[in-house]
Amino acid sequence: MAEKPQPVRVLYCGVCSMPAEYCEFGPDFEKCKPWLIHNAPDLYPDLIKQSNAKEADKVTEQLQSTGISSDGATPSAPKQEEVKRLPGGKIKKKEKQEVVIEKVIRNKRKCITTVKGLELFGVKLSDASKKLGKKFATGASVVKGPTEKEQIDVQGDISYDIVEFITDTWPDVPDTAIFFIEDGRKVPAA
């Protein structure tokens, strides 16, 4: 007679509430690592190796930073870099000042040229879209892109003259800060 199949016991993460073997694919894997090291060391043995290596690095750094002084004063602690953290543990990075121009083809022959990053140089996007629309005699508007940042969408392929127009109209934008996106790669315009 065949044995009854036994139910599978699934270990759920205490941080993200996903099964422990799927934590690495979740949004909070960095937060889950300490819990996984403590509660499921057999699932992620490389995490234990990483944590041991980090602890060893900390110890060696502390040993290297301590100095022996003849006056008996205690050594000062090394200064830590201050990083701005947002709610949820995300780190805010300073954006690079660059203008990215991309040509997006839609409906076979029609295309849109998007201009991103002009606001980083102090350019008001609504004024810039009006100037681009007048210069190239097309429709231009300020829209939110896929990254929730505002960008200028200009109808048509104006990538041939736009670099010269941007540098002439806004002298704060250097030629070296303008890039094109071609085949998914960022290429300097100059």
Short mmCIF file of C-alpha atoms in Angstrom, two decimals:
data_model
loop_
_atom_site.label_atom_id
_atom_site.label_comp_id
_atom_site.label_asym_id
_atom_site.label_seq_id
_atom_site.Cartn_x
_atom_site.Cartn_y
_atom_site.Cartn_z
CA MET A 1 0.00 0.00 0.00
CA ALA A 2 1.37 3.42 -0.96
CA GLU A 3 2.17 5.96 1.72
CA LYS A 4 0.11 9.10 2.00
CA PRO A 5 1.92 12.12 0.62
CA GLN A 6 2.93 14.48 3.41
CA PRO A 7 2.29 18.21 3.14
CA VAL A 8 5.24 20.37 2.23
CA ARG A 9 6.39 22.73 4.95
CA VAL A 10 7.24 26.13 3.51
CA LEU A 11 9.43 28.58 5.41
CA TYR A 12 8.14 32.12 4.92
CA CYS A 13 10.42 35.12 5.35
CA GLY A 14 9.72 37.20 8.43
CA VAL A 15 10.55 40.43 6.58
CA CYS A 16 8.86 40.25 3.16
CA SER A 17 6.47 37.32 3.86
CA MET A 18 7.49 35.51 0.67
CA PRO A 19 8.77 31.93 0.70
CA ALA A 20 12.41 32.12 1.78
CA GLU A 21 13.75 30.69 -1.47
CA TYR A 22 12.09 33.54 -3.41
CA CYS A 23 13.38 36.41 -1.24
CA GLU A 24 16.21 37.14 -3.66
CA PHE A 25 13.64 38.06 -6.32
CA GLY A 26 11.64 40.32 -4.00
CA PRO A 27 12.00 44.08 -3.57
CA ASP A 28 13.52 43.92 -0.06
CA PHE A 29 16.29 41.34 -0.43
CA GLU A 30 18.84 43.57 1.36
CA LYS A 31 16.48 43.78 4.35
CA CYS A 32 15.82 40.03 4.23
CA LYS A 33 19.51 39.01 4.31
CA PRO A 34 19.98 39.16 8.12
CA TRP A 35 16.77 37.20 8.67
CA LEU A 36 17.80 34.59 6.09
CA ILE A 37 21.29 34.21 7.58
CA HIS A 38 19.79 33.59 11.01
CA ASN A 39 16.74 31.45 10.08
CA ALA A 40 17.59 29.74 6.76
CA PRO A 41 21.38 29.41 6.47
CA ASP A 42 21.13 26.31 4.26
CA LEU A 43 19.20 28.16 1.51
CA TYR A 44 21.78 30.90 0.95
CA PRO A 45 25.25 29.66 2.01
CA ASP A 46 26.92 32.44 0.02
CA LEU A 47 25.23 35.04 2.28
CA ILE A 48 27.00 33.56 5.28
CA LYS A 49 30.34 33.74 3.44
CA GLN A 50 29.65 37.38 2.52
CA SER A 51 28.70 38.34 6.06
CA ASN A 52 31.80 36.62 7.46
CA ALA A 53 33.96 38.44 4.91
CA LYS A 54 32.36 41.79 5.81
CA GLU A 55 32.95 41.19 9.51
CA ALA A 56 36.58 40.29 8.82
CA ASP A 57 36.97 43.46 6.72
CA LYS A 58 35.52 45.55 9.56
CA VAL A 59 37.94 44.04 12.06
CA THR A 60 40.96 44.61 9.82
CA GLU A 61 39.81 48.19 9.11
CA GLN A 62 39.50 48.87 12.83
CA LEU A 63 42.93 47.41 13.46
CA GLN A 64 44.45 49.51 10.70
CA SER A 65 42.72 52.70 11.84
CA THR A 66 43.90 52.40 15.44
CA GLY A 67 47.29 53.93 16.00
CA ILE A 68 49.66 53.83 18.89
CA SER A 69 50.43 57.24 20.32
CA SER A 70 53.06 58.09 22.91
CA ASP A 71 50.89 60.57 24.83
CA GLY A 72 48.29 57.92 25.70
CA ALA A 73 45.44 59.70 23.93
CA THR A 74 42.68 57.58 22.44
CA PRO A 75 42.66 57.41 18.65
CA SER A 76 39.88 59.26 16.88
CA ALA A 77 37.22 57.31 15.02
CA PRO A 78 37.31 57.46 11.21
CA LYS A 79 34.82 59.86 9.68
CA GLN A 80 31.86 58.26 7.94
CA GLU A 81 30.45 59.68 4.72
CA GLU A 82 26.98 61.09 5.16
CA VAL A 83 24.43 59.59 2.80
CA LYS A 84 20.94 60.96 2.48
CA ARG A 85 18.42 58.20 3.12
CA LEU A 86 14.80 58.45 2.09
CA PRO A 87 11.90 56.72 3.84
CA GLY A 88 11.94 53.01 3.06
CA GLY A 89 15.73 52.79 3.24
CA LYS A 90 16.36 54.08 -0.28
CA ILE A 91 19.49 56.14 -0.85
CA LYS A 92 19.14 59.39 -2.74
CA LYS A 93 21.78 59.76 -5.42
CA LYS A 94 22.79 63.06 -6.90
CA GLU A 95 21.80 63.19 -10.56
CA LYS A 96 24.41 63.72 -13.23
CA GLN A 97 23.97 66.96 -15.12
CA GLU A 98 23.38 65.72 -18.62
CA VAL A 99 20.82 66.17 -21.38
CA VAL A 100 19.69 62.94 -23.03
CA ILE A 101 18.06 63.04 -26.48
CA GLU A 102 16.23 59.97 -27.75
CA LYS A 103 14.35 59.34 -30.97
CA VAL A 104 11.36 57.03 -30.47
CA ILE A 105 9.71 55.59 -33.60
CA ARG A 106 5.99 54.92 -33.45
CA ASN A 107 3.50 53.77 -36.11
CA LYS A 108 6.18 52.88 -38.69
CA ARG A 109 7.09 56.33 -40.11
CA LYS A 110 6.21 58.71 -37.30
CA CYS A 111 8.66 59.49 -34.55
CA ILE A 112 9.00 61.54 -31.40
CA THR A 113 12.18 63.13 -30.10
CA THR A 114 12.40 63.21 -26.30
CA VAL A 115 14.67 65.61 -24.43
CA LYS A 116 15.48 64.73 -20.81
CA GLY A 117 17.57 66.58 -18.25
CA LEU A 118 17.25 70.22 -19.30
CA GLU A 119 15.79 71.10 -15.89
CA LEU A 120 19.11 70.12 -14.25
CA PHE A 121 20.69 73.16 -15.91
CA GLY A 122 18.04 75.58 -14.62
CA VAL A 123 15.95 75.59 -17.80
CA LYS A 124 12.19 75.90 -17.32
CA LEU A 125 10.71 73.02 -19.31
CA SER A 126 7.50 74.79 -20.34
CA ASP A 127 9.49 77.66 -21.89
CA ALA A 128 11.88 75.21 -23.52
CA SER A 129 9.02 73.23 -25.10
CA LYS A 130 7.54 76.45 -26.54
CA LYS A 131 10.90 77.46 -28.01
CA LEU A 132 11.48 73.99 -29.49
CA GLY A 133 7.97 73.95 -30.98
CA LYS A 134 8.44 77.36 -32.60
CA LYS A 135 11.96 76.68 -33.88
CA PHE A 136 11.14 73.34 -35.52
CA ALA A 137 7.48 74.14 -36.37
CA THR A 138 6.16 71.06 -34.58
CA GLY A 139 4.14 70.18 -31.52
CA ALA A 140 6.13 70.06 -28.31
CA SER A 141 4.90 69.34 -24.79
CA VAL A 142 6.15 68.59 -21.31
CA VAL A 143 5.15 65.08 -20.20
CA LYS A 144 6.05 62.70 -17.40
CA GLY A 145 8.31 59.94 -18.64
CA PRO A 146 8.42 56.31 -17.51
CA THR A 147 10.67 57.28 -14.58
CA GLU A 148 8.10 59.84 -13.33
CA LYS A 149 10.41 62.70 -14.32
CA GLU A 150 9.31 65.42 -16.67
CA GLN A 151 10.68 65.43 -20.19
CA ILE A 152 9.95 67.28 -23.42
CA ASP A 153 8.36 65.33 -26.27
CA VAL A 154 8.74 66.95 -29.70
CA GLN A 155 6.90 65.56 -32.71
CA GLY A 156 9.16 64.52 -35.57
CA ASP A 157 12.85 63.76 -35.98
CA ILE A 158 14.67 66.92 -34.94
CA SER A 159 17.81 65.21 -33.66
CA TYR A 160 19.84 66.71 -36.52
CA ASP A 161 19.68 70.33 -35.29
CA ILE A 162 18.66 70.07 -31.66
CA VAL A 163 22.17 70.01 -30.15
CA GLU A 164 23.14 73.27 -31.82
CA PHE A 165 19.80 74.85 -30.85
CA ILE A 166 20.16 73.81 -27.19
CA THR A 167 23.72 75.12 -26.87
CA ASP A 168 22.85 78.41 -28.62
CA THR A 169 19.63 79.03 -26.67
CA TRP A 170 20.89 77.97 -23.23
CA PRO A 171 24.63 78.69 -22.85
CA ASP A 172 24.69 76.97 -19.43
CA VAL A 173 24.35 73.60 -21.21
CA PRO A 174 27.79 72.51 -22.52
CA ASP A 175 28.26 70.32 -25.61
CA THR A 176 29.90 67.63 -23.49
CA ALA A 177 26.75 67.20 -21.37
CA ILE A 178 24.50 66.28 -24.32
CA PHE A 179 24.05 62.59 -25.20
CA PHE A 180 22.03 60.62 -27.74
CA ILE A 181 20.52 57.21 -27.06
CA GLU A 182 21.16 54.96 -30.05
CA ASP A 183 20.42 51.23 -29.98
CA GLY A 184 20.05 51.37 -26.20
CA ARG A 185 23.51 52.91 -25.69
CA LYS A 186 24.36 56.44 -24.57
CA VAL A 187 26.52 58.18 -27.22
CA PRO A 188 28.04 61.65 -26.77
CA ALA A 189 26.63 64.25 -29.15
CA ALA A 190 29.94 66.09 -29.63
#
